[in-house]
Amino acid sequence: DARLFTQTEKQDSREFVVELLIDASGSQRARQEKVVLQAYIIMQALSRVGIPHKVMSFCTFWDHTILQRFREYDEDESANERIFTFTTSSNNRDGLAIRAASQSLLGREEENKIMIILSDGRPYDVIMNRPNARNPEPYFGEYAVKDTGVEVRRLRNLGVSVLGVFVGEEKELNAEKKIFGKDFAFIRDISNFSKIVGNYLTKQLEEKCKYGLSFLRYLSVSAKYLLLIIHLYMQEYIHSIRNSKNILMSFHWNHVPYIRHAYLLKLQPS
């Protein structure tokens, strides 16, 4: 019976899982609407090809780091619209945010885990003159860069692929290199964010395939489809923005009813 020599294995894009972590500190305010647009493009693309992904932002207010959750890994495409509630404020304690956000990623069953971090490359959290409270050690400069780099290397040692996408000033590039090593991208225009992420995911999907030539071909098609969807969404929204400069504001107010998911991390004084 020929069936004795037949084995069917189902392989799909769920061998991969992605977490997108976005710096929501006040220094991102000038590009806030563009960040929202680019994140939405990426979320839609990942949803269309069935790759589980979680999207969170982080900022620090007083002695709390706030992680806002826009979607969970296995939610459907409709959850992506929560990204239009993204806002920026205050400071950023990157090391703590990365450590906290990675806990759920490390708990996933998928073999290939990817974290993408969008920031301006300046971990900065200095609390001053808060009444009746002991201030944590000021978090900036080499101390903050080292702390963030430690968390990135910890994740890589645990098998997570980490990409840093830097949208700050060129003078901060050295700090970004110390944090992310060779796996970081410097973009002068935030509009290139989704393209950079698409290229990186394509590379990861193709390099980490371990299931033979037939699945590699299938996965390559999936990766190309991912890029195609990203580019389609980019063109669609760029065209819309050119025709109406208020498009992002209209999206924002249309989606206010969505619940904002957030939780707090209490900082321990140094």
mmCIF file of C-alpha atoms in Angstrom:
data_model
loop_
_atom_site.group_PDB
_atom_site.id
_atom_site.type_symbol
_atom_site.label_atom_id
_atom_site.label_comp_id
_atom_site.label_asym_id
_atom_site.label_seq_id
_atom_site.Cartn_x
_atom_site.Cartn_y
_atom_site.Cartn_z
ATOM 1 C CA ASP A 1 0.000 0.000 0.000
ATOM 2 C CA ALA A 2 1.619 3.268 -1.152
ATOM 3 C CA ARG A 3 0.052 5.077 1.790
ATOM 4 C CA LEU A 4 2.489 3.323 4.116
ATOM 5 C CA PHE A 5 5.221 5.547 2.704
ATOM 6 C CA THR A 6 3.240 8.784 2.776
ATOM 7 C CA GLN A 7 3.489 11.300 5.590
ATOM 8 C CA THR A 8 1.752 14.659 5.576
ATOM 9 C CA GLU A 9 3.200 17.502 7.638
ATOM 10 C CA LYS A 10 1.482 20.832 7.884
ATOM 11 C CA GLN A 11 3.907 23.732 7.942
ATOM 12 C CA ASP A 12 2.819 27.335 8.006
ATOM 13 C CA SER A 13 3.867 30.846 8.954
ATOM 14 C CA ARG A 14 2.877 30.203 12.582
ATOM 15 C CA GLU A 15 6.365 28.811 13.160
ATOM 16 C CA PHE A 16 7.163 32.502 13.575
ATOM 17 C CA VAL A 17 5.931 35.055 16.097
ATOM 18 C CA VAL A 18 6.617 38.788 16.144
ATOM 19 C CA GLU A 19 6.482 41.441 18.839
ATOM 20 C CA LEU A 20 6.577 45.125 17.908
ATOM 21 C CA LEU A 21 7.594 47.499 20.714
ATOM 22 C CA ILE A 22 7.264 51.231 20.068
ATOM 23 C CA ASP A 23 8.850 54.089 21.983
ATOM 24 C CA ALA A 24 5.967 56.388 22.996
ATOM 25 C CA SER A 25 7.997 58.987 24.865
ATOM 26 C CA GLY A 26 7.536 62.693 24.296
ATOM 27 C CA SER A 27 10.491 62.859 21.889
ATOM 28 C CA GLN A 28 8.369 60.912 19.388
ATOM 29 C CA ARG A 29 5.584 63.499 19.385
ATOM 30 C CA ALA A 30 6.581 65.226 16.155
ATOM 31 C CA ARG A 31 6.311 61.964 14.208
ATOM 32 C CA GLN A 32 3.423 60.429 16.162
ATOM 33 C CA GLU A 33 0.922 60.210 13.315
ATOM 34 C CA LYS A 34 3.480 58.692 10.936
ATOM 35 C CA VAL A 35 4.454 56.103 13.539
ATOM 36 C CA VAL A 36 0.794 55.106 13.822
ATOM 37 C CA LEU A 37 0.438 54.770 10.082
ATOM 38 C CA GLN A 38 3.579 52.655 9.684
ATOM 39 C CA ALA A 39 2.661 50.381 12.594
ATOM 40 C CA TYR A 40 -0.796 49.854 11.112
ATOM 41 C CA ILE A 41 0.698 48.905 7.745
ATOM 42 C CA ILE A 42 2.903 46.285 9.440
ATOM 43 C CA MET A 43 0.041 44.941 11.560
ATOM 44 C CA GLN A 44 -2.231 44.549 8.556
ATOM 45 C CA ALA A 45 0.475 42.774 6.575
ATOM 46 C CA LEU A 46 1.264 40.320 9.380
ATOM 47 C CA SER A 47 -2.440 39.659 9.904
ATOM 48 C CA ARG A 48 -2.971 38.930 6.220
ATOM 49 C CA VAL A 49 -0.250 36.261 6.144
ATOM 50 C CA GLY A 50 -1.269 34.745 9.477
ATOM 51 C CA ILE A 51 1.835 35.524 11.530
ATOM 52 C CA PRO A 52 0.918 35.987 15.226
ATOM 53 C CA HIS A 53 2.094 39.360 16.478
ATOM 54 C CA LYS A 54 1.749 41.604 19.482
ATOM 55 C CA VAL A 55 2.103 45.380 19.440
ATOM 56 C CA MET A 56 2.897 47.510 22.470
ATOM 57 C CA SER A 57 4.196 50.982 23.235
ATOM 58 C CA PHE A 58 6.103 52.216 26.265
ATOM 59 C CA CYS A 59 6.827 55.414 28.129
ATOM 60 C CA THR A 60 7.677 56.365 31.716
ATOM 61 C CA PHE A 61 5.649 58.718 33.858
ATOM 62 C CA TRP A 62 6.945 59.600 37.319
ATOM 63 C CA ASP A 63 8.205 56.272 38.720
ATOM 64 C CA HIS A 64 6.084 53.992 36.555
ATOM 65 C CA THR A 65 6.802 52.566 33.124
ATOM 66 C CA ILE A 66 3.566 52.313 31.168
ATOM 67 C CA LEU A 67 3.139 49.552 28.588
ATOM 68 C CA GLN A 68 0.137 50.069 26.344
ATOM 69 C CA ARG A 69 -1.080 46.960 24.553
ATOM 70 C CA PHE A 70 -2.704 47.504 21.169
ATOM 71 C CA ARG A 71 -3.164 43.878 20.131
ATOM 72 C CA GLU A 72 -2.405 40.381 21.378
ATOM 73 C CA TYR A 73 -0.690 37.735 19.282
ATOM 74 C CA ASP A 74 -3.726 35.758 18.174
ATOM 75 C CA GLU A 75 -6.340 38.487 17.821
ATOM 76 C CA ASP A 76 -7.934 38.964 14.434
ATOM 77 C CA GLU A 77 -7.356 41.818 12.015
ATOM 78 C CA SER A 78 -9.993 44.072 13.579
ATOM 79 C CA ALA A 79 -7.769 44.529 16.653
ATOM 80 C CA ASN A 80 -5.235 46.409 14.526
ATOM 81 C CA GLU A 81 -7.347 49.540 14.579
ATOM 82 C CA ARG A 82 -6.527 50.087 18.238
ATOM 83 C CA ILE A 83 -3.171 51.486 17.111
ATOM 84 C CA PHE A 84 -4.993 54.707 16.266
ATOM 85 C CA THR A 85 -5.186 55.435 19.993
ATOM 86 C CA PHE A 86 -1.370 55.654 20.165
ATOM 87 C CA THR A 87 -0.146 58.754 22.003
ATOM 88 C CA THR A 88 3.251 59.971 23.180
ATOM 89 C CA SER A 89 4.227 61.398 26.548
ATOM 90 C CA SER A 90 7.017 61.811 29.089
ATOM 91 C CA ASN A 91 10.226 59.736 29.219
ATOM 92 C CA ASN A 92 11.467 56.256 28.263
ATOM 93 C CA ARG A 93 13.196 53.597 30.371
ATOM 94 C CA ASP A 94 13.986 51.239 27.524
ATOM 95 C CA GLY A 95 15.699 48.425 29.419
ATOM 96 C CA LEU A 96 12.787 47.837 31.776
ATOM 97 C CA ALA A 97 10.248 48.081 28.950
ATOM 98 C CA ILE A 98 12.103 45.517 26.832
ATOM 99 C CA ARG A 99 12.443 43.096 29.756
ATOM 100 C CA ALA A 100 8.740 43.355 30.620
ATOM 101 C CA ALA A 101 7.457 43.196 27.043
ATOM 102 C CA SER A 102 9.597 40.151 26.225
ATOM 103 C CA GLN A 103 8.068 37.973 28.937
ATOM 104 C CA SER A 104 5.039 37.037 26.842
ATOM 105 C CA LEU A 105 7.186 36.553 23.722
ATOM 106 C CA LEU A 106 9.493 34.114 25.520
ATOM 107 C CA GLY A 107 6.445 32.158 26.656
ATOM 108 C CA ARG A 108 5.242 31.523 23.105
ATOM 109 C CA GLU A 109 5.571 28.044 21.586
ATOM 110 C CA GLU A 110 6.797 29.197 18.170
ATOM 111 C CA GLU A 111 10.409 28.272 17.505
ATOM 112 C CA ASN A 112 11.338 31.527 15.789
ATOM 113 C CA LYS A 113 10.719 34.600 17.931
ATOM 114 C CA ILE A 114 11.300 38.116 16.621
ATOM 115 C CA MET A 115 11.207 41.422 18.499
ATOM 116 C CA ILE A 116 11.296 44.734 16.645
ATOM 117 C CA ILE A 117 11.940 47.890 18.661
ATOM 118 C CA LEU A 118 11.264 51.357 17.271
ATOM 119 C CA SER A 119 12.943 54.172 19.198
ATOM 120 C CA ASP A 120 14.838 57.425 18.828
ATOM 121 C CA GLY A 121 17.931 55.846 20.395
ATOM 122 C CA ARG A 122 17.926 57.915 23.573
ATOM 123 C CA PRO A 123 16.900 55.977 26.696
ATOM 124 C CA TYR A 124 16.096 58.785 29.087
ATOM 125 C CA ASP A 125 14.177 58.812 32.363
ATOM 126 C CA VAL A 126 15.063 61.396 34.960
ATOM 127 C CA ILE A 127 12.635 61.918 37.833
ATOM 128 C CA MET A 128 13.115 65.143 39.747
ATOM 129 C CA ASN A 129 11.448 66.786 42.713
ATOM 130 C CA ARG A 130 8.617 64.354 43.257
ATOM 131 C CA PRO A 131 7.212 65.059 46.763
ATOM 132 C CA ASN A 132 7.581 62.367 49.420
ATOM 133 C CA ALA A 133 9.292 59.840 47.146
ATOM 134 C CA ARG A 134 12.773 58.452 46.765
ATOM 135 C CA ASN A 135 13.844 59.047 43.185
ATOM 136 C CA PRO A 136 15.348 56.146 41.213
ATOM 137 C CA GLU A 137 18.834 56.696 39.873
ATOM 138 C CA PRO A 138 18.693 59.096 36.889
ATOM 139 C CA TYR A 139 18.455 57.004 33.733
ATOM 140 C CA PHE A 140 20.379 58.540 30.849
ATOM 141 C CA GLY A 141 23.731 58.497 29.049
ATOM 142 C CA GLU A 142 26.053 55.488 29.305
ATOM 143 C CA TYR A 143 24.153 53.984 32.224
ATOM 144 C CA ALA A 144 20.888 53.861 30.251
ATOM 145 C CA VAL A 145 22.564 52.678 27.051
ATOM 146 C CA LYS A 146 24.327 49.842 28.900
ATOM 147 C CA ASP A 147 21.140 48.775 30.665
ATOM 148 C CA THR A 148 19.197 48.642 27.398
ATOM 149 C CA GLY A 149 22.002 46.784 25.644
ATOM 150 C CA VAL A 150 22.077 44.164 28.408
ATOM 151 C CA GLU A 151 18.379 43.428 27.832
ATOM 152 C CA VAL A 152 18.829 43.140 24.069
ATOM 153 C CA ARG A 153 21.750 40.728 24.458
ATOM 154 C CA ARG A 154 19.807 38.702 27.039
ATOM 155 C CA LEU A 155 17.017 38.151 24.527
ATOM 156 C CA ARG A 156 19.420 37.178 21.767
ATOM 157 C CA ASN A 157 21.087 34.666 24.086
ATOM 158 C CA LEU A 158 17.622 33.178 24.632
ATOM 159 C CA GLY A 159 17.167 32.741 20.881
ATOM 160 C CA VAL A 160 15.110 35.841 20.076
ATOM 161 C CA SER A 161 16.001 37.817 16.958
ATOM 162 C CA VAL A 162 16.022 41.510 17.884
ATOM 163 C CA LEU A 163 15.977 44.368 15.389
ATOM 164 C CA GLY A 164 16.367 47.975 16.503
ATOM 165 C CA VAL A 165 14.913 50.611 14.190
ATOM 166 C CA PHE A 166 16.366 54.032 14.929
ATOM 167 C CA VAL A 167 14.565 57.249 13.947
ATOM 168 C CA GLY A 168 16.609 59.737 15.959
ATOM 169 C CA GLU A 169 19.472 62.075 15.126
ATOM 170 C CA GLU A 170 22.786 60.946 13.638
ATOM 171 C CA LYS A 171 24.669 62.040 16.745
ATOM 172 C CA GLU A 172 22.885 59.235 18.636
ATOM 173 C CA LEU A 173 24.079 56.488 16.252
ATOM 174 C CA ASN A 174 26.954 55.376 18.481
ATOM 175 C CA ALA A 175 24.547 54.762 21.343
ATOM 176 C CA GLU A 176 22.283 52.755 19.038
ATOM 177 C CA LYS A 177 25.194 50.589 17.885
ATOM 178 C CA LYS A 178 26.131 49.874 21.505
ATOM 179 C CA ILE A 179 22.574 48.786 22.206
ATOM 180 C CA PHE A 180 21.759 46.696 19.131
ATOM 181 C CA GLY A 181 25.113 45.803 17.592
ATOM 182 C CA LYS A 182 24.866 45.040 13.892
ATOM 183 C CA ASP A 183 21.128 44.350 13.836
ATOM 184 C CA PHE A 184 19.766 47.847 13.679
ATOM 185 C CA ALA A 185 18.489 50.127 10.943
ATOM 186 C CA PHE A 186 18.836 53.896 10.802
ATOM 187 C CA ILE A 187 16.000 55.593 8.942
ATOM 188 C CA ARG A 188 15.867 59.324 8.352
ATOM 189 C CA ASP A 189 12.242 59.144 7.268
ATOM 190 C CA ILE A 190 9.753 57.246 9.422
ATOM 191 C CA SER A 191 7.815 56.487 6.239
ATOM 192 C CA ASN A 192 10.443 53.797 5.538
ATOM 193 C CA PHE A 193 9.698 51.938 8.782
ATOM 194 C CA SER A 194 7.338 49.352 7.286
ATOM 195 C CA LYS A 195 9.702 48.707 4.367
ATOM 196 C CA ILE A 196 12.650 48.090 6.719
ATOM 197 C CA VAL A 197 10.569 45.744 8.858
ATOM 198 C CA GLY A 198 9.297 43.916 5.777
ATOM 199 C CA ASN A 199 12.826 43.347 4.493
ATOM 200 C CA TYR A 200 14.008 42.139 7.909
ATOM 201 C CA LEU A 201 11.104 39.716 8.316
ATOM 202 C CA THR A 202 11.667 38.370 4.825
ATOM 203 C CA LYS A 203 15.306 37.689 5.704
ATOM 204 C CA GLN A 204 14.344 35.985 8.967
ATOM 205 C CA LEU A 205 11.669 33.861 7.331
ATOM 206 C CA GLU A 206 14.036 32.645 4.646
ATOM 207 C CA GLU A 207 17.107 32.099 6.852
ATOM 208 C CA LYS A 208 15.310 30.207 9.610
ATOM 209 C CA CYS A 209 13.410 27.775 7.455
ATOM 210 C CA LYS A 210 14.478 24.254 8.486
ATOM 211 C CA TYR A 211 11.894 22.084 6.792
ATOM 212 C CA GLY A 212 13.383 21.276 3.406
ATOM 213 C CA LEU A 213 13.296 22.750 -0.061
ATOM 214 C CA SER A 214 9.548 22.444 -0.654
ATOM 215 C CA PHE A 215 8.679 24.368 2.495
ATOM 216 C CA LEU A 216 11.434 26.884 1.784
ATOM 217 C CA ARG A 217 9.770 27.662 -1.520
ATOM 218 C CA TYR A 218 6.410 28.008 0.186
ATOM 219 C CA LEU A 219 7.881 30.231 2.888
ATOM 220 C CA SER A 220 9.653 32.378 0.325
ATOM 221 C CA VAL A 221 6.329 32.966 -1.391
ATOM 222 C CA SER A 222 4.785 33.906 1.953
ATOM 223 C CA ALA A 223 7.614 36.353 2.637
ATOM 224 C CA LYS A 224 7.228 37.956 -0.765
ATOM 225 C CA TYR A 225 3.494 38.191 -0.161
ATOM 226 C CA LEU A 226 4.204 39.923 3.132
ATOM 227 C CA LEU A 227 6.322 42.535 1.369
ATOM 228 C CA LEU A 228 3.713 42.933 -1.338
ATOM 229 C CA ILE A 229 0.984 43.618 1.203
ATOM 230 C CA ILE A 230 3.206 46.129 3.018
ATOM 231 C CA HIS A 231 3.980 47.973 -0.187
ATOM 232 C CA LEU A 232 0.328 47.972 -1.220
ATOM 233 C CA TYR A 233 -0.733 49.484 2.073
ATOM 234 C CA MET A 234 2.060 52.024 1.896
ATOM 235 C CA GLN A 235 0.972 53.186 -1.535
ATOM 236 C CA GLU A 236 -2.696 53.236 -0.582
ATOM 237 C CA TYR A 237 -2.196 55.376 2.499
ATOM 238 C CA ILE A 238 0.440 57.627 0.986
ATOM 239 C CA HIS A 239 -2.059 58.378 -1.774
ATOM 240 C CA SER A 240 -4.791 59.010 0.791
ATOM 241 C CA ILE A 241 -2.575 61.329 2.843
ATOM 242 C CA ARG A 242 -1.675 63.349 -0.210
ATOM 243 C CA ASN A 243 -5.372 63.813 -0.931
ATOM 244 C CA SER A 244 -6.356 64.590 2.630
ATOM 245 C CA LYS A 245 -3.918 65.835 5.262
ATOM 246 C CA ASN A 246 -6.509 65.140 7.961
ATOM 247 C CA ILE A 247 -6.860 61.408 7.273
ATOM 248 C CA LEU A 248 -5.001 60.294 10.399
ATOM 249 C CA MET A 249 -6.979 62.607 12.623
ATOM 250 C CA SER A 250 -10.232 61.214 11.202
ATOM 251 C CA PHE A 251 -9.022 57.656 11.833
ATOM 252 C CA HIS A 252 -8.079 58.595 15.391
ATOM 253 C CA TRP A 253 -11.478 59.977 16.324
ATOM 254 C CA ASN A 254 -13.390 57.219 14.529
ATOM 255 C CA HIS A 255 -11.703 54.626 16.720
ATOM 256 C CA VAL A 256 -11.860 56.303 20.123
ATOM 257 C CA PRO A 257 -14.386 53.694 21.433
ATOM 258 C CA TYR A 258 -11.700 51.003 21.378
ATOM 259 C CA ILE A 259 -10.461 50.171 24.865
ATOM 260 C CA ARG A 260 -6.895 51.209 25.648
ATOM 261 C CA HIS A 261 -5.032 48.251 27.153
ATOM 262 C CA ALA A 262 -2.286 49.322 29.504
ATOM 263 C CA TYR A 263 -0.531 48.263 32.663
ATOM 264 C CA LEU A 264 2.063 49.794 34.946
ATOM 265 C CA LEU A 265 5.487 48.655 36.068
ATOM 266 C CA LYS A 266 6.615 50.111 39.384
ATOM 267 C CA LEU A 267 10.244 51.180 39.332
ATOM 268 C CA GLN A 268 12.413 49.996 42.171
ATOM 269 C CA PRO A 269 14.685 52.747 43.536
ATOM 270 C CA SER A 270 18.345 52.130 42.736
#
